[in-house]
Tab-separated table of C-alpha atoms in Angstrom:
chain	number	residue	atom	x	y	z
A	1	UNK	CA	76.233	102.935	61.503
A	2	UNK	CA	73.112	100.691	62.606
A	3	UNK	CA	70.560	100.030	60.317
A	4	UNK	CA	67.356	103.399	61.088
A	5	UNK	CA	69.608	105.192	63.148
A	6	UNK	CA	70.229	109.413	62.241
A	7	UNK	CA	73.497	110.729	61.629
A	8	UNK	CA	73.618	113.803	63.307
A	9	UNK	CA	71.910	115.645	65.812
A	10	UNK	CA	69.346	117.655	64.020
A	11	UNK	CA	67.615	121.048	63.997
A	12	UNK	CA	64.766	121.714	66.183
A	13	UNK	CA	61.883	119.595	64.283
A	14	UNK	CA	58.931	121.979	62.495
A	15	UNK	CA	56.246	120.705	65.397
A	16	UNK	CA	53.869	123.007	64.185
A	17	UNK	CA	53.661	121.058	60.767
A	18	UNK	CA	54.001	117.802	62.249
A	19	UNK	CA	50.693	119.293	64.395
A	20	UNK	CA	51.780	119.528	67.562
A	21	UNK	CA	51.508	123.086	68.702
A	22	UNK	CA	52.763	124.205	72.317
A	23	UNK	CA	54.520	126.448	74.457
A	24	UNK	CA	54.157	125.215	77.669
A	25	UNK	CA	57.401	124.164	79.621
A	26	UNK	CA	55.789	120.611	80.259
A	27	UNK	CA	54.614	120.232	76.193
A	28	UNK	CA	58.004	121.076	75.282
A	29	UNK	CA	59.609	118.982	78.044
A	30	UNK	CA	57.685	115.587	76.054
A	31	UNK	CA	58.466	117.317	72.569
A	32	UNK	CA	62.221	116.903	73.086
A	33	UNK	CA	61.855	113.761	74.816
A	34	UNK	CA	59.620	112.768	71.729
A	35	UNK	CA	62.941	114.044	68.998
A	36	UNK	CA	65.025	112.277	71.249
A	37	UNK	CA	63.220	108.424	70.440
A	38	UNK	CA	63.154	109.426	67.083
A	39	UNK	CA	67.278	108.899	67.094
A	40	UNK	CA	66.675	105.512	68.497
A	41	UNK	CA	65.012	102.566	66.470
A	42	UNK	CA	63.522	101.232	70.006
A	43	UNK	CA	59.925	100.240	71.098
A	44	UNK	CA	58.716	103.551	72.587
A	45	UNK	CA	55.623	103.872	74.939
A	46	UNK	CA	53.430	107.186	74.681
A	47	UNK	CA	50.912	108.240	78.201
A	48	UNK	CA	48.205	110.182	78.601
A	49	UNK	CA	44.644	110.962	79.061
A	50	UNK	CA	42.199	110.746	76.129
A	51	UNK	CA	42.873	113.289	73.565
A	52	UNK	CA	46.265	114.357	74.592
A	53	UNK	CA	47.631	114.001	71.371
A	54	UNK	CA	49.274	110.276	71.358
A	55	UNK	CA	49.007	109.512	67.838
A	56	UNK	CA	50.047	112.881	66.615
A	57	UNK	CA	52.931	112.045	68.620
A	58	UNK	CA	53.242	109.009	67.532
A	59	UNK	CA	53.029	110.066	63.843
A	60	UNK	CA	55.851	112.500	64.464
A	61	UNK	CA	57.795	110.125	65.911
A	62	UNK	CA	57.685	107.783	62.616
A	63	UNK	CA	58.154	110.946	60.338
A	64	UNK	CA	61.343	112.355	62.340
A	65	UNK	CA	63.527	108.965	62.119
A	66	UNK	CA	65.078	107.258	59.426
A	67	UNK	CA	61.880	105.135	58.824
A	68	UNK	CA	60.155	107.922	57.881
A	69	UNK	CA	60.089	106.875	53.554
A	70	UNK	CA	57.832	103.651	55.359
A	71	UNK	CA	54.272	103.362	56.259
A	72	UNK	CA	53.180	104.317	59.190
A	73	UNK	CA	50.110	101.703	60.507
A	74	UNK	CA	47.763	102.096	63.246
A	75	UNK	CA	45.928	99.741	65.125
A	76	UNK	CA	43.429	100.431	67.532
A	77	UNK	CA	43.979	97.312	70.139
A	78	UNK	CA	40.367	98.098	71.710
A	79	UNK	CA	38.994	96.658	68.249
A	80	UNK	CA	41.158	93.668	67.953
A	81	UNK	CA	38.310	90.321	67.930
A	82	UNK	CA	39.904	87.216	69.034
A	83	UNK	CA	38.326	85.422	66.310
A	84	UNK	CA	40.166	86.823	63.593
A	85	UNK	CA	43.059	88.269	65.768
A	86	UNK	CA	46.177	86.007	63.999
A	87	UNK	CA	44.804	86.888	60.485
A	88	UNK	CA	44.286	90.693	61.441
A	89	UNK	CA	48.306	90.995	63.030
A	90	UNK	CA	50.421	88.399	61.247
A	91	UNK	CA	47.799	87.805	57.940
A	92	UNK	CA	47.064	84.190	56.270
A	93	UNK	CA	48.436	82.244	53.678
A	94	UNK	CA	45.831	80.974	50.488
A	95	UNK	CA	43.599	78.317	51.810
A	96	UNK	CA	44.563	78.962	55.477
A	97	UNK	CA	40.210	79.226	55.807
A	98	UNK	CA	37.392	78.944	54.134
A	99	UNK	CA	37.463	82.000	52.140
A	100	UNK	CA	41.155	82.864	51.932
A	101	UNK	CA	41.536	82.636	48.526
A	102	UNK	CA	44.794	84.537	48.020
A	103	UNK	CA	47.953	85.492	50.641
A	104	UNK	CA	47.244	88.329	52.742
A	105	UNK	CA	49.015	90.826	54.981
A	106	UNK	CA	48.490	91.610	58.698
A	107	UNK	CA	48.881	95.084	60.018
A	108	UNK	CA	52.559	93.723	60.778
A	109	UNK	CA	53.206	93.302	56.853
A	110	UNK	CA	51.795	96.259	56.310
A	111	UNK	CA	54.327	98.140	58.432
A	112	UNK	CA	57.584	96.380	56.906
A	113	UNK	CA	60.260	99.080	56.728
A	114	UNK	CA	57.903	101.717	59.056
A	115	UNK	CA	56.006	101.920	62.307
A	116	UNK	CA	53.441	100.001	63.513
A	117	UNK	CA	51.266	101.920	66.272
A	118	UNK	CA	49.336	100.170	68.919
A	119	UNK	CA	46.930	102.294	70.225
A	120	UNK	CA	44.728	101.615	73.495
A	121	UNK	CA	47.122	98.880	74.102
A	122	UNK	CA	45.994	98.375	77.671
A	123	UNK	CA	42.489	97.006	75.609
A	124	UNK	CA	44.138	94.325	74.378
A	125	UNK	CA	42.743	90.648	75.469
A	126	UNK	CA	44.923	88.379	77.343
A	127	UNK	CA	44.949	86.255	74.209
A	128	UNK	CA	46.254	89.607	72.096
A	129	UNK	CA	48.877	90.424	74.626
A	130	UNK	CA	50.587	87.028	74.012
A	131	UNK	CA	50.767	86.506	70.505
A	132	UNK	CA	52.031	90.726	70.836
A	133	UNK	CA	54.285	89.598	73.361
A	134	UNK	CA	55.695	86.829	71.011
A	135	UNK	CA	56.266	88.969	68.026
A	136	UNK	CA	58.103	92.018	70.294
A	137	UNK	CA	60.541	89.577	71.837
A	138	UNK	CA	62.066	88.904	67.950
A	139	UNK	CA	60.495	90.407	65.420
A	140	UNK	CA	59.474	86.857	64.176
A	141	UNK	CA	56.078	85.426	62.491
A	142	UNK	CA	53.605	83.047	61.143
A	143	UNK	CA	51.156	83.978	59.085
A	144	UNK	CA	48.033	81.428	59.567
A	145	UNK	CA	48.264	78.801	57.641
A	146	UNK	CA	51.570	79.483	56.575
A	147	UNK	CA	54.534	76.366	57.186
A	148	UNK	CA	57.704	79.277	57.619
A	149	UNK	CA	58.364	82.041	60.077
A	150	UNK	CA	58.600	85.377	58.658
A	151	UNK	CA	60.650	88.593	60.200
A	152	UNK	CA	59.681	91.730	60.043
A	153	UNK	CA	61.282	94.579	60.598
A	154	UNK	CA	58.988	97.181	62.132
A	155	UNK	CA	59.279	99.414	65.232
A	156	UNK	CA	56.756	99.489	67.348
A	157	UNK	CA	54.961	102.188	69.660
A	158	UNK	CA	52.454	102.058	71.941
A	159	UNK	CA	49.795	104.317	73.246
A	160	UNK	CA	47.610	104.120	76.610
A	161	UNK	CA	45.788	106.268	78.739
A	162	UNK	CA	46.108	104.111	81.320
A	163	UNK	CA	48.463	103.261	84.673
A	164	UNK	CA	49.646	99.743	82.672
A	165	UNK	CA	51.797	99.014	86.458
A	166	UNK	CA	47.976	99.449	88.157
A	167	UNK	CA	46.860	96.615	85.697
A	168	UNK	CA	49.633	94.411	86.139
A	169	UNK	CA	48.510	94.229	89.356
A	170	UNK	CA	45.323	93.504	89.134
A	171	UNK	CA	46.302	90.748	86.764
A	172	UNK	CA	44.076	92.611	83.516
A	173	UNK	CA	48.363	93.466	81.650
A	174	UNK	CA	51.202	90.835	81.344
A	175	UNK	CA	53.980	92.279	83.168
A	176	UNK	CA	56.524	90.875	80.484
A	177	UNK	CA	54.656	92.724	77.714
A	178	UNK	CA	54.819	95.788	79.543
A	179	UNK	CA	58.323	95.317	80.123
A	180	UNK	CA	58.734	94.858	76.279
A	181	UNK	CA	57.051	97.908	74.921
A	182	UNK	CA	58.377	99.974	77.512
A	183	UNK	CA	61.813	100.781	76.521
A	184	UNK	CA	61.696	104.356	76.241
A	185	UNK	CA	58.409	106.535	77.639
A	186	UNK	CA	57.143	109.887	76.915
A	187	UNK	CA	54.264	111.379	78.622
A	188	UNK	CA	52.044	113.559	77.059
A	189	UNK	CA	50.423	115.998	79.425
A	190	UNK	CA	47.074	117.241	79.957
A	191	UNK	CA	45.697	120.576	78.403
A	192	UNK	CA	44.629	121.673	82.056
A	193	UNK	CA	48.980	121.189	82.809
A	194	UNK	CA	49.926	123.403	79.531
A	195	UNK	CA	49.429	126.987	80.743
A	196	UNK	CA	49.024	129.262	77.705
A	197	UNK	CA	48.859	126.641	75.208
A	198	UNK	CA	44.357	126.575	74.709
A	199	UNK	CA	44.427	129.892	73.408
A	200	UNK	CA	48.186	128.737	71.071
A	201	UNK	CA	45.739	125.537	69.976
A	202	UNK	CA	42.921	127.189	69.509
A	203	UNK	CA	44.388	129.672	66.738
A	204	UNK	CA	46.124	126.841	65.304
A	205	UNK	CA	43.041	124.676	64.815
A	206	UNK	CA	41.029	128.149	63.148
A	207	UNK	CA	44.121	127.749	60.516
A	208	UNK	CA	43.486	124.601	59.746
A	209	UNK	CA	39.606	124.835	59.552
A	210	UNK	CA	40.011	127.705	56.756
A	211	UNK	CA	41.842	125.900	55.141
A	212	UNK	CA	40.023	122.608	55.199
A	213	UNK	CA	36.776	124.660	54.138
A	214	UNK	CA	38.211	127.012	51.924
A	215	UNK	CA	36.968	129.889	53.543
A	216	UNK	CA	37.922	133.938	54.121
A	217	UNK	CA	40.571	134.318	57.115
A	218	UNK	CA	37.847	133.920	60.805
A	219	UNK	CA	39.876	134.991	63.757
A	220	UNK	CA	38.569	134.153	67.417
A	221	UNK	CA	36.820	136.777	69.539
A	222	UNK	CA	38.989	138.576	72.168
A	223	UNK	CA	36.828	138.061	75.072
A	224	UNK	CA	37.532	134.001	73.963
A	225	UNK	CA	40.839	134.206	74.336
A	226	UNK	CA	41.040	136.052	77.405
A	227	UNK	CA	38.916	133.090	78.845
A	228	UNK	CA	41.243	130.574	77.268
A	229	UNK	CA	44.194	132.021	79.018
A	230	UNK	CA	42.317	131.121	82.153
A	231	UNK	CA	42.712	128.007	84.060
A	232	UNK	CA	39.948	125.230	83.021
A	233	UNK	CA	39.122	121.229	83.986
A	234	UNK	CA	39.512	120.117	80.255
A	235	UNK	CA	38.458	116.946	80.464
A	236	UNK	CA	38.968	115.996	77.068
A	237	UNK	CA	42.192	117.635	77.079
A	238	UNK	CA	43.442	118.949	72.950
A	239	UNK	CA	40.309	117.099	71.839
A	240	UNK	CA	37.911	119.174	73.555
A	241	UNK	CA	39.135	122.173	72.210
A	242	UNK	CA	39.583	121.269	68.858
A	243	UNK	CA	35.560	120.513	68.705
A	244	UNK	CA	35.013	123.472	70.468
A	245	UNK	CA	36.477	125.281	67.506
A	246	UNK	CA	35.390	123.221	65.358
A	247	UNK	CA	31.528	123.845	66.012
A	248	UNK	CA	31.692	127.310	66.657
A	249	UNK	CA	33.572	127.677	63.658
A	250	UNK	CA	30.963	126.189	61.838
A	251	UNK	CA	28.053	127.805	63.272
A	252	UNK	CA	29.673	131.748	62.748
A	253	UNK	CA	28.394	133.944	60.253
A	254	UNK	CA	31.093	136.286	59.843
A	255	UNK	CA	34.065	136.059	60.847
A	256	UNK	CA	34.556	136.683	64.316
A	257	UNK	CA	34.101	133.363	66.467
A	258	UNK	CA	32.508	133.197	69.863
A	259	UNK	CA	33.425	130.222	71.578
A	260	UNK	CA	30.981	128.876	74.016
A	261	UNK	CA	33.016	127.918	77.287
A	262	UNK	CA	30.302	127.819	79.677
A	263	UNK	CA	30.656	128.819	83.009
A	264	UNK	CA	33.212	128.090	84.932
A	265	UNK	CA	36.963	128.045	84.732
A	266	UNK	CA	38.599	125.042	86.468
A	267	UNK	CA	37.672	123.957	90.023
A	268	UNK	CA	37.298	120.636	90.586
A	269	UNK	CA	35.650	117.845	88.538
A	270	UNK	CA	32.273	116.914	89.088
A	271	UNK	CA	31.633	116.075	92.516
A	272	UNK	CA	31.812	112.381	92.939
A	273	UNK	CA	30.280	111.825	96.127
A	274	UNK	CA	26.934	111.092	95.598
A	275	UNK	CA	27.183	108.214	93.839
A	276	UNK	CA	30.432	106.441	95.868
A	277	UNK	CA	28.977	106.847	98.932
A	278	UNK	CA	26.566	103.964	100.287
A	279	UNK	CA	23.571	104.624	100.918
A	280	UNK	CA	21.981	105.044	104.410
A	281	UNK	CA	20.595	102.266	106.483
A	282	UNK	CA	16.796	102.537	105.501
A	283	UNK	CA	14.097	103.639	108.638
A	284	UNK	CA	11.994	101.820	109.894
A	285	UNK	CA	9.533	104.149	108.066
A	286	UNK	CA	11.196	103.714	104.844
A	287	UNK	CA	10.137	100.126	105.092
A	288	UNK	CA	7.308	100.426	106.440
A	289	UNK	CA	4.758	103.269	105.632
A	290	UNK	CA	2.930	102.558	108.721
A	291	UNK	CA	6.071	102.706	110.910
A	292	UNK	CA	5.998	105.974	113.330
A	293	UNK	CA	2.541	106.538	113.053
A	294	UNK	CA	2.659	105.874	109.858
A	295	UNK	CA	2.826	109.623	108.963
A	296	UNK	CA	5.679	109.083	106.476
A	297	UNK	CA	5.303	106.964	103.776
A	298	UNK	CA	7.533	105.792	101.434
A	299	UNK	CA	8.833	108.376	98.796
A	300	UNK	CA	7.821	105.541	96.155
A	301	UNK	CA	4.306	104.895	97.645
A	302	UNK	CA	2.753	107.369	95.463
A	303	UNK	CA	3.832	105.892	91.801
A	304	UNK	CA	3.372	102.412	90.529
A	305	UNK	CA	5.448	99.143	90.937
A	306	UNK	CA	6.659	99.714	87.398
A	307	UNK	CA	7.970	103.101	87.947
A	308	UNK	CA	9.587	102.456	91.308
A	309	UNK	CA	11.347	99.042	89.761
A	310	UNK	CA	12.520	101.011	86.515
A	311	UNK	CA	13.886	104.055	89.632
A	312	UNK	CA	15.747	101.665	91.555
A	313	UNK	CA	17.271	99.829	88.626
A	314	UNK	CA	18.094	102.678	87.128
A	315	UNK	CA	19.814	104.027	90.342
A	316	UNK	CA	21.340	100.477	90.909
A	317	UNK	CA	23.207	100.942	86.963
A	318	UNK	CA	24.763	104.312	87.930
A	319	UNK	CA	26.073	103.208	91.176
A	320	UNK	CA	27.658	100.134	89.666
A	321	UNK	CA	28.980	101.831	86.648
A	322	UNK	CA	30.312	104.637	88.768
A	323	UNK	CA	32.169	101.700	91.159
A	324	UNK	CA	33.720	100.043	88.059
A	325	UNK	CA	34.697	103.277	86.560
A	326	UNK	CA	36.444	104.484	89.738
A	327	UNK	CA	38.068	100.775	89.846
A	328	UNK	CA	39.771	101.675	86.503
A	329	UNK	CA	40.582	104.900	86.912
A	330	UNK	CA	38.362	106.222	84.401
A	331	UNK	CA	39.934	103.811	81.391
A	332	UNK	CA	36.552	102.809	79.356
A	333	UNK	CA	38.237	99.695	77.938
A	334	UNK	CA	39.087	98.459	81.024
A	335	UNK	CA	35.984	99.140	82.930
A	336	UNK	CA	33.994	97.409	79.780
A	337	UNK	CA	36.438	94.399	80.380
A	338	UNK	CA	35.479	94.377	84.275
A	339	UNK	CA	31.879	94.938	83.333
A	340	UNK	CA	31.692	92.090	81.113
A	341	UNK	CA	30.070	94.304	78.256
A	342	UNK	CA	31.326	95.192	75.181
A	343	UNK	CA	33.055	98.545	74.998
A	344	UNK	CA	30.158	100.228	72.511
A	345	UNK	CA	27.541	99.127	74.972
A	346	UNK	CA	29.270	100.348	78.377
A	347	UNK	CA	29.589	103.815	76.661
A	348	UNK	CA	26.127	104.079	76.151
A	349	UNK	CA	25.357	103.086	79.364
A	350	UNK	CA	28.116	105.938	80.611
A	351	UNK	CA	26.520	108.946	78.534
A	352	UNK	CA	23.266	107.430	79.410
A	353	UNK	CA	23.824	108.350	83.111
A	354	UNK	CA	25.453	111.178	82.293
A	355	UNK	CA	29.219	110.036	83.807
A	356	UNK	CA	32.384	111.361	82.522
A	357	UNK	CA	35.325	109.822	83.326
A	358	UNK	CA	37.963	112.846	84.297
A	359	UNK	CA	36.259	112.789	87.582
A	360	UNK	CA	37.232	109.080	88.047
A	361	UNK	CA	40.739	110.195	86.094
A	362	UNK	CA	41.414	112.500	89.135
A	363	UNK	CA	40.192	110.132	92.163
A	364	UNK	CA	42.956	107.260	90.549
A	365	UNK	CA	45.546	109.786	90.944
């Protein structure tokens, strides 16, 4: 029998204490995709939208095959500087810098015998993807500063909320990495696909939170539930929910909690058009205050140079930030990269102009 491969088929896995909690023909569908890569020692690839659940996936991946007794590392590719990107993957040998004064182990190291998880692996640089791509085609490394190759034997699965064949073509993914990590696939789905399963997660989550706080038994309101059973936008998919819970959990003082799902259910994101559109050609009497008879001015006569420059550049930023976003189909990472700004920055700018990115999520698709 190969080396981390399961003996016999087993019993349907305990999702609920591996965390993933679901119903819903399409959760289910990925679930017994998910048991079925466990059986396999092979580079798997998780999809799906921000806060689907890929690490819990990938988690109960690890813990349902025979590498389970290893570690399980994560690495959040997004957060991977080039500077120190050899010593943070493959680690350094003593005196391989300044202040190495003993070996160390990369994440890879780390993982010997387990799983190494590579989130946000559409993030990576183009310098990342390579020395990746070099270590998935063998399993083989140097350690900086080292003088020997080193093997290690650790699966690998990746995570991305993004179309990785869109940025192959744009030339931002090497299409032999992507080939490489994606051996087997399983796509996580949205909350807004998993009919039934809010008011499932929801329940699930209050469980947890008594627990965590060490509190009496808090149930949710009825009229909560009935609204959870209805069909809603989600944006931030499993996520959402859980802070949903989460806060209103926190802020009830008995225990009956009202969650506070705003208006509507569903419908479509917000409405787009506004900023994607170009602007009209200006009039004559936009230019010109005396234009026409002069009888309309210009709606930035009335308030000083200042003002109107800080107005226009502030209307200039959302346009642009909406253009990138809708470029990369709502993937931060990858609009930060296009931006040229560091990921922490472009956020800022994002919430500053109040964007969110599941409207951009829809118009890619």
């Amino acid at each position: 029998m190969p080396a981390h491969a399961l003996p016999d088929a087993p019993a349907e896995p305990d999702w609920p204490a591996l965390h993933l909690h679901g119903s819903a023909s399409a959760f289910r569908q990925s679930l017994a995709l998910l048991q079925q890569c466990a059986r396999v020692d092979a580079t798997v690839l998780l999809c799906g939208e921000t806060g689907t659940g890929k690490e819990l996936a990938a988690r109960a991946l690890h813990y349902l095959s025979a590498r389970s007794r290893g570690p399980f590392v994560p690495i959040n590719c997004g957060a991977l500087p080039d500077s120190i990107l050899e010593a943070e993957l493959f680690g350094h040998a003593r005196g391989a810098f300044t202040d190495a004064k003993s070996d160390s182990l990369g994440v890879i190291g780390q993982a010997q015998g387990g799983t190494l998880f590579l989130d946000e692996i559409d993030a990576m640089s183009p310098r990342a993807q390579a020395a990746i791509l070099r270590f998935a085609q063998d399993h083989s490394y140097r350690p900086l500063g080292a003088s020997r190759l080193q093997h290690a034997d650790v699966r690998l699965v990746a995570a991305t909320n993004a179309k990785l064949e869109d940025l192959v073509a744009q030339g931002l993914f090497r299409q032999d990495l992507l080939f490489r990590i994606n051996v087997l696939s399983v796509r996580l789905p949205p909350l807004r696909e998993r009919h039934g399963d809010a008011a499932l997660l929801a329940q699930a989550f209050v469980k947890r939170l008594v627990q965590q706080y060490r509190t009496d038994p808090k149930h949710i309101d009825a009229h909560s539930l009935a609204l959870l059973q209805t069909p809603r936008a989600w944006p931030g998919n499993v996520r959402e929910l859980e802070h949903l819970v989460h806060r209103a959990f926190l802020l009830a003082e008995g225990a009956v909690l009202h969650l506070d799902l705003g208006a509507p259910p569903v419908a479509a994101p917000v409405a787009w058009a506004s900023v994607h559109e170009p602007d009209p050609a200006p009039t004559p009497a936009a230019i010109d205050p005396h234009a026409n008879g002069g009888t309309q001015g210009d709606a930035h006569a009335d308030i000083s140079f200042a003002d109107a420059k800080a107005q226009a550049i502030t209307d200039f930023e959302r346009r642009y930030l909406a253009a990138v976003l809708q470029r990369a189909g709502g993937n931060l990472s990858l609009a930060a990269r296009i931006a040229g700004k560091e990921r922490s920055r472009f956020c800022k700018l994002v919430r500053k102009h109040g964007l969110q990115r599941a409207g951009f999520d829809a118009m890619a698709d």
